[in-house]
XYZ file of N, CA and C in Angstrom:
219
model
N 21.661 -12.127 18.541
C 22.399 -12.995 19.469
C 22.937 -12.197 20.648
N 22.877 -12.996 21.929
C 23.500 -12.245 23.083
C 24.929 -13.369 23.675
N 25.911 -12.675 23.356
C 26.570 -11.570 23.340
C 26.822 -11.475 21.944
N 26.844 -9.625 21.461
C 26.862 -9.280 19.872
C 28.148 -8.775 19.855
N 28.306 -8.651 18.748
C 29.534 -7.913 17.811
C 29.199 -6.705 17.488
N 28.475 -6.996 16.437
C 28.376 -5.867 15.452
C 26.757 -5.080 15.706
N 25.973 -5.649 16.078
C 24.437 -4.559 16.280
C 23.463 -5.951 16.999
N 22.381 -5.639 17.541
C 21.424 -6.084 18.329
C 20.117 -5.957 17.377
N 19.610 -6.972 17.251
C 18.310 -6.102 16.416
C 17.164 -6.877 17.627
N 16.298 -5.926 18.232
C 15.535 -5.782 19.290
C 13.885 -6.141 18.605
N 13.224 -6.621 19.138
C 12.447 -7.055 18.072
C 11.057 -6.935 20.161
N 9.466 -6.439 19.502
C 9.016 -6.107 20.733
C 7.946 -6.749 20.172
N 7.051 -7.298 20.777
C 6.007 -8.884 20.623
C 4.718 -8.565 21.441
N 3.823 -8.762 20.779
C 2.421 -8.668 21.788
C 1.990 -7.960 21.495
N 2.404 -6.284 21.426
C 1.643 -4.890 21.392
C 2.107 -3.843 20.258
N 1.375 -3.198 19.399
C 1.685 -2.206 18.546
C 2.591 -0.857 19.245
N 3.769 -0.908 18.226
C 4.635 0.051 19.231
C 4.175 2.078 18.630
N 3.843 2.332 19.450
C 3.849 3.889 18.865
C 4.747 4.969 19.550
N 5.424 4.473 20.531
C 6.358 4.983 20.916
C 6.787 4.135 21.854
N 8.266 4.453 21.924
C 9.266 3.617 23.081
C 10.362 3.884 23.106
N 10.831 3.660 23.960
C 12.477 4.453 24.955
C 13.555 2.624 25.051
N 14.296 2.040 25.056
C 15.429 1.376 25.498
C 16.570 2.183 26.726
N 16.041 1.998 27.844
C 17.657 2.796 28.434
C 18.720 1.900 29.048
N 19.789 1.882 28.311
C 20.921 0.991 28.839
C 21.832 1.167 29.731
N 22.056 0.939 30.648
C 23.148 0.903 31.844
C 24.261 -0.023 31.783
N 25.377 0.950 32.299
C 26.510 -0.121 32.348
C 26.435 -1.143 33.630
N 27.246 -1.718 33.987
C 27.498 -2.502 35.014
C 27.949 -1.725 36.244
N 27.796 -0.444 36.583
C 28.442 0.087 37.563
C 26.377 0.934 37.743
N 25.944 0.235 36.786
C 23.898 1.059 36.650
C 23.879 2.655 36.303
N 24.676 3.077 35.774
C 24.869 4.459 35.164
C 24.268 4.242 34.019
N 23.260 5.031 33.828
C 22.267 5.269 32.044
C 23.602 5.840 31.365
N 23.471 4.943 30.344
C 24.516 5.242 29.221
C 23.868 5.503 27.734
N 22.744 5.169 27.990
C 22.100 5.804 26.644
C 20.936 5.104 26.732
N 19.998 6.239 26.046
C 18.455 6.231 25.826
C 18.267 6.132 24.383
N 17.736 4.711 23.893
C 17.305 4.583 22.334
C 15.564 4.555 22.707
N 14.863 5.951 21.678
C 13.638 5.975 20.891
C 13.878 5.125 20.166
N 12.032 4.425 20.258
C 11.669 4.224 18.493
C 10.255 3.792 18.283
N 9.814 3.917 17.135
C 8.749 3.856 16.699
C 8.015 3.040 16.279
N 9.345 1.789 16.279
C 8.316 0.494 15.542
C 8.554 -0.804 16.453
N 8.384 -2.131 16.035
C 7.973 -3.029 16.749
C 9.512 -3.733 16.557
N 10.747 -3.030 15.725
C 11.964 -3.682 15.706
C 12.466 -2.713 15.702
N 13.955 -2.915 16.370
C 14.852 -1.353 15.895
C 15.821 -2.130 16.512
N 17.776 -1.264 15.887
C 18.351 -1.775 15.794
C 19.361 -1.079 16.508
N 20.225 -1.687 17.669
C 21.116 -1.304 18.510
C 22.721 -1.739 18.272
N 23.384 -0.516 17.305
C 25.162 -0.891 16.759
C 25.907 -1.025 18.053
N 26.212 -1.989 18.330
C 27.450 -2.182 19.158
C 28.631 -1.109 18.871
N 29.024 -0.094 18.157
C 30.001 0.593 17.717
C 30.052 2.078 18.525
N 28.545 2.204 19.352
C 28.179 2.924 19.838
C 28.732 2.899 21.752
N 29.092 1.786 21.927
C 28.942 1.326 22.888
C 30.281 0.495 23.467
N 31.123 0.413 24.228
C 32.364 -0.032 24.265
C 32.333 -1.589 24.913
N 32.977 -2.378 24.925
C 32.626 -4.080 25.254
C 32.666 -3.857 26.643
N 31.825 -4.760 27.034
C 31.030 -5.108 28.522
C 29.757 -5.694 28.563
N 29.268 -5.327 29.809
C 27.902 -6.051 30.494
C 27.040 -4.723 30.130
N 25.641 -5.047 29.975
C 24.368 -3.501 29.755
C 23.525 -4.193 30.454
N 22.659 -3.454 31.059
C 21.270 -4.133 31.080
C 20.531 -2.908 31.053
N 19.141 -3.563 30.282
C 18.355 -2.322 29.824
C 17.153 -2.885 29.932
N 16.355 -1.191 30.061
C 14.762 -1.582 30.531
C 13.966 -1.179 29.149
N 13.235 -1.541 28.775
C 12.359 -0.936 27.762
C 10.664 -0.376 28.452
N 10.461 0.344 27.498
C 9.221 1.065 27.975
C 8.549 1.773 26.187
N 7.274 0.663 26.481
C 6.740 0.936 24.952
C 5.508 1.559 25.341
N 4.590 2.549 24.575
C 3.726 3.250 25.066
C 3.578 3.779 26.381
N 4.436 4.335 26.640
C 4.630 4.855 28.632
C 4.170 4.212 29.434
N 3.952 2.718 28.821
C 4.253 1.526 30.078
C 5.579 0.384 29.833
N 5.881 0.007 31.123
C 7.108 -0.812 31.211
C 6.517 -2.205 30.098
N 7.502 -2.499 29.550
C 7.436 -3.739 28.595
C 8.403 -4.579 28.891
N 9.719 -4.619 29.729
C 10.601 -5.729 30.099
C 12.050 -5.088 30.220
N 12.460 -5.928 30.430
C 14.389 -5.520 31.287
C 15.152 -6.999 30.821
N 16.312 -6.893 30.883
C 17.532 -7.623 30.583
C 19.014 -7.418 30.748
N 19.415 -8.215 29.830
C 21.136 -7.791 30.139
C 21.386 -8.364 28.549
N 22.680 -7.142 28.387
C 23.325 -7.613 27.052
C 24.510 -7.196 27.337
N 25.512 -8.097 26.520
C 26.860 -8.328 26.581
C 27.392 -7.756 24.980
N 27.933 -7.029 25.105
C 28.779 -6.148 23.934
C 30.099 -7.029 23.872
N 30.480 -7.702 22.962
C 31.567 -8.482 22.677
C 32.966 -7.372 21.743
């Protein structure tokens, strides 16, 4: 759900993931953190991250796969 509480579970559709990056920015667009991962779901703790606005780009196999915004409650 957007906006989360407690963790994000990211889920990537269409293509077999063998590698991929998440980089999230705050609302001021400062990279605030770079999540790897390896599979076609992976899971982002809000506990990591202090409440606000993110928006983040993903990039699965060293091509772009999509962008958004998430709200940390």
């Amino acid at each position: 759900p957007n906006p989360f509480e407690e963790e994000a579970r990211i889920t990537i559709k269409g293509t077999e993931v063998h590698k991929g990056n998440m980089q999230l920015y705050n609302a001021q667009g400062r990279l605030v953190k770079t999540i790897p991962f390896k599979r076609n779901e992976f899971v982002l703790p809000a506990k990591s991250l202090p409440k606000g606005i993110y928006f983040f780009q993903v990039m699965v196999n060293d091509s772009g796969y999509g962008s958004g915004r998430l709200v940390v409650q």
